[in-house]
Structures are given as structure tokens and as C-alpha cells.
PDB file of C-alpha atoms in Angstrom:
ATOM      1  CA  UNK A   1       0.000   0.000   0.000  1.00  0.00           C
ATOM      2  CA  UNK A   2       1.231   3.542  -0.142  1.00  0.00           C
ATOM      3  CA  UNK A   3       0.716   5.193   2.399  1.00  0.00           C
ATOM      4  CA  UNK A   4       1.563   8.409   1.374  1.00  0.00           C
ATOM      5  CA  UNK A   5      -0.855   8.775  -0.893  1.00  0.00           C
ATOM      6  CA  UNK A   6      -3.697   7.763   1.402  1.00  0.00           C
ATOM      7  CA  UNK A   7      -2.588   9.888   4.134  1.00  0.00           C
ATOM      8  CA  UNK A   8      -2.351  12.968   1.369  1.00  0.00           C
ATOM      9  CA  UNK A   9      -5.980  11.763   0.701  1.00  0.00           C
ATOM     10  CA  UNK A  10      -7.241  11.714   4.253  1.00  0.00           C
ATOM     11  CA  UNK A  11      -5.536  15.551   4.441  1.00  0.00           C
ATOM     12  CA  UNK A  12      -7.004  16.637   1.296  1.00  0.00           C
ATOM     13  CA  UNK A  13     -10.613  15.785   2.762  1.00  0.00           C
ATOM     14  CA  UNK A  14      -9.683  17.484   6.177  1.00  0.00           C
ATOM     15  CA  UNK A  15      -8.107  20.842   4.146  1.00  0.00           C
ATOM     16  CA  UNK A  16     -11.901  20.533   2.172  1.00  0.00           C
ATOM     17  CA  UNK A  17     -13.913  20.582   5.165  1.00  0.00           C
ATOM     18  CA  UNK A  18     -12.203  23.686   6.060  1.00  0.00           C
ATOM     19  CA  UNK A  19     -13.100  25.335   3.193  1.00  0.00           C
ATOM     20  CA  UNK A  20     -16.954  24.286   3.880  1.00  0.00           C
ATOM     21  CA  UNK A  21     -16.441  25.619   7.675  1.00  0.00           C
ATOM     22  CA  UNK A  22     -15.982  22.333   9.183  1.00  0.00           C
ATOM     23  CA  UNK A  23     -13.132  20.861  11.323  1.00  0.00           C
ATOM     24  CA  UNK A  24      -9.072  20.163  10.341  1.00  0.00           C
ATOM     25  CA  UNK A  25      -9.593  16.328  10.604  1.00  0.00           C
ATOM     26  CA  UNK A  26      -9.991  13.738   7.662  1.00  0.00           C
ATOM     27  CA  UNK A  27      -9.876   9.626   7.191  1.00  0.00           C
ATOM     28  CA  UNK A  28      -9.753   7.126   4.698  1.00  0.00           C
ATOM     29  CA  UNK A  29     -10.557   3.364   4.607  1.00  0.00           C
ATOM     30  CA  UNK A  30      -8.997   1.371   2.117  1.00  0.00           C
ATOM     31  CA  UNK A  31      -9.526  -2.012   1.314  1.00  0.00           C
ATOM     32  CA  UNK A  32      -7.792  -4.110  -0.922  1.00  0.00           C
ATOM     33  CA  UNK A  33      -5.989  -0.830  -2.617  1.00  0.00           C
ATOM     34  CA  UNK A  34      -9.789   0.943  -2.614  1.00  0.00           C
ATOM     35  CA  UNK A  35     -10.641   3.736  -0.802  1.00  0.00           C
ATOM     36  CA  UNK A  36     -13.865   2.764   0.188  1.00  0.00           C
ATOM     37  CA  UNK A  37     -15.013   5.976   1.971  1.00  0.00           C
ATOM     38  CA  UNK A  38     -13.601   9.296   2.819  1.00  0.00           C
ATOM     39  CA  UNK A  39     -15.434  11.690   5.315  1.00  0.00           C
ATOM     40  CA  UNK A  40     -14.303  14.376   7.464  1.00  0.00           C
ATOM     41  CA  UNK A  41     -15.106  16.002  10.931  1.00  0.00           C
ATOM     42  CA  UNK A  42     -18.778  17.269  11.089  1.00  0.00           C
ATOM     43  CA  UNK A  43     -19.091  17.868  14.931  1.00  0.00           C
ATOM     44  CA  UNK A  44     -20.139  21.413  14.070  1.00  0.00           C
ATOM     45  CA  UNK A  45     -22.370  21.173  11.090  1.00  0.00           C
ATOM     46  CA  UNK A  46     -24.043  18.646  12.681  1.00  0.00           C
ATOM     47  CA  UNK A  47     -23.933  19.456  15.931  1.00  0.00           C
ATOM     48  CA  UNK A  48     -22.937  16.013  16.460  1.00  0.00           C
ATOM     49  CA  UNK A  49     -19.836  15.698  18.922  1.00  0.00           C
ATOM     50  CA  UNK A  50     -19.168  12.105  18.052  1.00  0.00           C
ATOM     51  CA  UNK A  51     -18.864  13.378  14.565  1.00  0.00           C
ATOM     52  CA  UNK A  52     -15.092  12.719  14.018  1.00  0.00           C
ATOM     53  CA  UNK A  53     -13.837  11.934  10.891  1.00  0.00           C
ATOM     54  CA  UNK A  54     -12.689   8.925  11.725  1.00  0.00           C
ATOM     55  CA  UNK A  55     -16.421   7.596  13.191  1.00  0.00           C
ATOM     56  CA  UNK A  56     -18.157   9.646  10.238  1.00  0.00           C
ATOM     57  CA  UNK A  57     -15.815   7.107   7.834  1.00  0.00           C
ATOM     58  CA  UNK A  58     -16.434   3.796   9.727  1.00  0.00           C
ATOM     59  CA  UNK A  59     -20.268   4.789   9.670  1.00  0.00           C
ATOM     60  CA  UNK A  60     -20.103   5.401   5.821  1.00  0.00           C
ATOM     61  CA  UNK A  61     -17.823   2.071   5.205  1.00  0.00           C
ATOM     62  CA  UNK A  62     -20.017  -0.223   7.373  1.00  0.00           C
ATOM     63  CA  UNK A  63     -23.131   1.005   5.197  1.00  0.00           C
ATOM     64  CA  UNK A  64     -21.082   0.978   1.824  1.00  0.00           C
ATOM     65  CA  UNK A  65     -20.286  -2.649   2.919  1.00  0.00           C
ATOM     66  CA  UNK A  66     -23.031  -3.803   4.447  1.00  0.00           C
ATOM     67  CA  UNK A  67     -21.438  -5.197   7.501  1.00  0.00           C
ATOM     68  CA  UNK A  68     -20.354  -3.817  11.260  1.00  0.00           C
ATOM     69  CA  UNK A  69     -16.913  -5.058  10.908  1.00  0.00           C
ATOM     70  CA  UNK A  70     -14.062  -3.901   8.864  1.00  0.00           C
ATOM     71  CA  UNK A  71     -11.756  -6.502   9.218  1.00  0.00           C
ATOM     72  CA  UNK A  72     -10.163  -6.446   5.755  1.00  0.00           C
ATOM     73  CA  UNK A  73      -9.636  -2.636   5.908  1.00  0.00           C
ATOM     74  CA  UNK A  74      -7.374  -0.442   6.934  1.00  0.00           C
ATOM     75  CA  UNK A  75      -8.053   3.358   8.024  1.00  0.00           C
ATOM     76  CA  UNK A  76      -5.819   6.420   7.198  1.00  0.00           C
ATOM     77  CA  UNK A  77      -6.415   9.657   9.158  1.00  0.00           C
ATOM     78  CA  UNK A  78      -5.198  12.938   8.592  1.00  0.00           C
ATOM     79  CA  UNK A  79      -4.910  13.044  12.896  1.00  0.00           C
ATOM     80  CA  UNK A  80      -3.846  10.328  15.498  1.00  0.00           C
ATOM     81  CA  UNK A  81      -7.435   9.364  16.510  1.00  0.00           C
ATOM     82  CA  UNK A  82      -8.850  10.258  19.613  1.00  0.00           C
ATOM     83  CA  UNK A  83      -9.667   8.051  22.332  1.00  0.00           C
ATOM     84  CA  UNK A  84     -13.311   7.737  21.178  1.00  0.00           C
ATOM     85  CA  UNK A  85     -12.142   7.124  17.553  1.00  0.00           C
ATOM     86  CA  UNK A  86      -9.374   4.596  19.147  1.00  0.00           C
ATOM     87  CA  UNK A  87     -12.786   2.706  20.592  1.00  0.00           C
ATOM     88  CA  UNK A  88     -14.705   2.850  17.417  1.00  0.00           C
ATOM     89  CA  UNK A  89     -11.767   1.408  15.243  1.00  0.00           C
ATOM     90  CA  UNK A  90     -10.948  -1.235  17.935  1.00  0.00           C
ATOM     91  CA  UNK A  91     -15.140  -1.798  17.630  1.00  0.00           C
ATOM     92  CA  UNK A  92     -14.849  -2.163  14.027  1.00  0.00           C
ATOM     93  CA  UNK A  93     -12.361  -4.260  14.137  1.00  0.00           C
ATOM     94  CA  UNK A  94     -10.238  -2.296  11.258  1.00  0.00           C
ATOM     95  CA  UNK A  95      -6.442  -4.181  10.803  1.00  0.00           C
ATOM     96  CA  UNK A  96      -4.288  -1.161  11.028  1.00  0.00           C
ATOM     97  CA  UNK A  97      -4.466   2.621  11.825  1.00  0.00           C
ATOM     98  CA  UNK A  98      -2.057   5.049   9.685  1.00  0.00           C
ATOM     99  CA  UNK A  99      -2.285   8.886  10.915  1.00  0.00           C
ATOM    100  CA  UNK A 100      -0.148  11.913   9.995  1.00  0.00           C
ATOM    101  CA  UNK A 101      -0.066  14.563  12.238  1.00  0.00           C
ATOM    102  CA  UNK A 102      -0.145  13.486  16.160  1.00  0.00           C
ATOM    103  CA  UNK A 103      -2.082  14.432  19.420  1.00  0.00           C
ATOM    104  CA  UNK A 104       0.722  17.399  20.611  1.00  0.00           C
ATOM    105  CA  UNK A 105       0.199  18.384  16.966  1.00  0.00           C
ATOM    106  CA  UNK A 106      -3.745  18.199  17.791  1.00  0.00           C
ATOM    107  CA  UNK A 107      -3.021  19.993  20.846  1.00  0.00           C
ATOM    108  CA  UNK A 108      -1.319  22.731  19.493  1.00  0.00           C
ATOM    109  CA  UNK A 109      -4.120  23.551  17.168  1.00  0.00           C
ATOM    110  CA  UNK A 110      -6.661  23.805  19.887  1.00  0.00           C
ATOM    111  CA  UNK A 111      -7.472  19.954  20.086  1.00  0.00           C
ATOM    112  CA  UNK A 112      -6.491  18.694  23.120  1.00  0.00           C
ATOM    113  CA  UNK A 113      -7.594  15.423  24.551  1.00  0.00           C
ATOM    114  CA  UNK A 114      -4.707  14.823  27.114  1.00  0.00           C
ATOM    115  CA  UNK A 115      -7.770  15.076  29.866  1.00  0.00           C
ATOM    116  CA  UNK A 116      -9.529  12.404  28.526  1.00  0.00           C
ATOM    117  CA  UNK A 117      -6.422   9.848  28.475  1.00  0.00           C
ATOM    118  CA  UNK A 118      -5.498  11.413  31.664  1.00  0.00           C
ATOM    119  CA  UNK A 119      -9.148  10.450  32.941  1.00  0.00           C
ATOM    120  CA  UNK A 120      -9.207   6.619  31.211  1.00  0.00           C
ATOM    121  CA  UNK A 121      -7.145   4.747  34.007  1.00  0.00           C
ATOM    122  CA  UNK A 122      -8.591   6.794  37.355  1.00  0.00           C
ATOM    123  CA  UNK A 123     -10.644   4.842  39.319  1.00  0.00           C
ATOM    124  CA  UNK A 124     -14.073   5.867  38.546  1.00  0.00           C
ATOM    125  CA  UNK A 125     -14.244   8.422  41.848  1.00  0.00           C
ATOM    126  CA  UNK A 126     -11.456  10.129  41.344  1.00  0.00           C
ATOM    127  CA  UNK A 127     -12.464  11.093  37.727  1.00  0.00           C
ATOM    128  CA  UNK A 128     -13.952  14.629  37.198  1.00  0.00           C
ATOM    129  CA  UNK A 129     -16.666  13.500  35.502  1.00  0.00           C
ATOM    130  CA  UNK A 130     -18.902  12.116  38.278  1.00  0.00           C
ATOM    131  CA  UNK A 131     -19.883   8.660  37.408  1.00  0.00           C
ATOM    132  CA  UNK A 132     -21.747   6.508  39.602  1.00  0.00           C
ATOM    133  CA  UNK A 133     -23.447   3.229  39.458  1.00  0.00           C
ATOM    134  CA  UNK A 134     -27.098   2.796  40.770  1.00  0.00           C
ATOM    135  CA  UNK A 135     -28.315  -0.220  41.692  1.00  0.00           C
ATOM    136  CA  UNK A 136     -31.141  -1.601  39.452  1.00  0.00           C
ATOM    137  CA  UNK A 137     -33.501  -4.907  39.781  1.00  0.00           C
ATOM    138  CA  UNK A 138     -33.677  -5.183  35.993  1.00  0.00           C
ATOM    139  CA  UNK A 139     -30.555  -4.231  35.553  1.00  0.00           C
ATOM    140  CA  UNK A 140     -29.043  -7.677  34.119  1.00  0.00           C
ATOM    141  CA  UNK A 141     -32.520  -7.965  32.153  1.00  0.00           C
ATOM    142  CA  UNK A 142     -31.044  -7.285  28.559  1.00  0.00           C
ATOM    143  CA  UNK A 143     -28.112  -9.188  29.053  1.00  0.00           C
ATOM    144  CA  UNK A 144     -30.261 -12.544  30.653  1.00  0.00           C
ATOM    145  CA  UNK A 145     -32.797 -11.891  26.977  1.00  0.00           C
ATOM    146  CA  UNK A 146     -29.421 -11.224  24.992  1.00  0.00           C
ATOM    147  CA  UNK A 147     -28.097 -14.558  25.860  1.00  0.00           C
ATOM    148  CA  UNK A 148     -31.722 -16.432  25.477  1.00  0.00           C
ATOM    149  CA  UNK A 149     -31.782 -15.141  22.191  1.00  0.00           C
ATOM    150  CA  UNK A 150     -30.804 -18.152  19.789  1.00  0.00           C
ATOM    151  CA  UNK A 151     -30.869 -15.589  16.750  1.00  0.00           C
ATOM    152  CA  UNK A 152     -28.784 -12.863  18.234  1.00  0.00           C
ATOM    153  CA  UNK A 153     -25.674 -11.229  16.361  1.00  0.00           C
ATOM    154  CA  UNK A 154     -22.546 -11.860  18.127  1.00  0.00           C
ATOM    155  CA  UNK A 155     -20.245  -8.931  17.925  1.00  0.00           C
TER     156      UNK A 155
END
């Protein structure tokens, strides 16, 4: 693969969505040599904040392909993804991450999320985020019909 090219691809859809008012951030998935979809950051257009370009291109893959997982693809971003975008490609299962510019470069631009992997290993009280669990009878409901379900979707 080169990467070069795909990573001056992922930039060229980030330096785009600048020109449209969006954010600096682009991706790629490839598979098999083929970009299969291209998107960009649209946290502010659509007032989404898991918009990334990086969940915005796993979203438009997984439709293009029909399937939740990505496992013969590979994803090129303009950015080191984010924690949340780390999740997403670990979710989709995509073989390898290529990026360009890192998080200090992020950071430097006004897109720093050194408090959210500071925040990742604290034990859940010492986070700043309160987060608190609440006790529940039904609680384990969905998960005892989840695996009672002979027709469910592992993923």
C-alpha cells in the first residue's frame, strides 16, 4: 500500500472541510488498494460531537459494505485518533491505523484530549466526571434476553 498517498488523501478531505467551515480532521478506509469511503469532521455542522472523521468514515464504510466489521480494511487519518475514535476502530475491528499529524500536533491547534487519556485509568471516583453506578432490579434484564436469544448477532 502507499501510504503516502492515502494519508495525502485523508488531508485533502480534512483541508476541504475547512473550506466548507468544518473541522481540520480527515480519514480514509482502504480495502484491498480501494478507498472505500472518505469523510471528514462534522461535529459542528451537525452538531454532532461524536462526529469525528474517523467515526463519520467507519459509519459510511459499514453502510457501503453492508457489515459492522471492517476486518479487511485499513483506516488512514489525517490526525492520530482520539480516544473515542481509538474505541470505534478497535469496535470495528479495522487491521491497522495510519495517521499523519499526532495528538501534541492536535493539541497545538486547539485539540487537546490529554484530559480524557489522563481520565481513562482513574478509578471511577477520582475522575472529574462524576460517574456513579445505581443499583437496578432489571438491571441484568437485557443481558439474561441477549443470551436467550438463539438468533442474536454476536459482535
Amino acid at each position: 500500500m502507499n501510504h503516502q498517498y492515502y494519508l495525502r488523501k485523508a488531508i485533502e478531505v480534512a483541508m476541504e472541510n475547512m473550506d466548507r467551515g468544518g473541522g481540520p480532521f480527515g480519514a480514509v478506509i482502504v480495502r484491498d488498494g480501494q478507498i472505500i469511503a472518505s469523510a471528514s469532521n462534522s461535529v459542528t455542522s451537525d452538531n454532532d460531537p461524536t462526529a469525528h472523521a474517523e467515526i463519520n468514515c467507519i459509519r459510511q464504510a459499514c453502510s457501503r459494505l453492508g457489515n459492522f466489521e471492517l476486518k479487511d480494511c485499513v483506516i488512514y487519518s489525517s490526525c492520530e485518533p482520539c480516544p473515542m475514535c481509538l474505541s470505534a476502530i478497535y469496535w470495528a475491528r479495522l487491521k491497522h491505523i495510519y495517521y499523519a499529524a499526532d495528538r501534541k500536533d492536535a493539541a497545538r491547534a486547539g485539540f487537546d484530549d490529554q484530559h480524557i487519556y489522563d481520565e481513562i485509568p482513574l478509578e471511577e471516583s477520582r475522575r472529574s466526571l462524576p460517574i456513579e453506578k445505581v443499583e437496578h432490579p432489571d438491571a441484568l434484564k437485557p443481558f439474561e434476553y441477549w443470551l436467550q436469544k438463539e438468533d442474536r448477532i454476536e459482535y
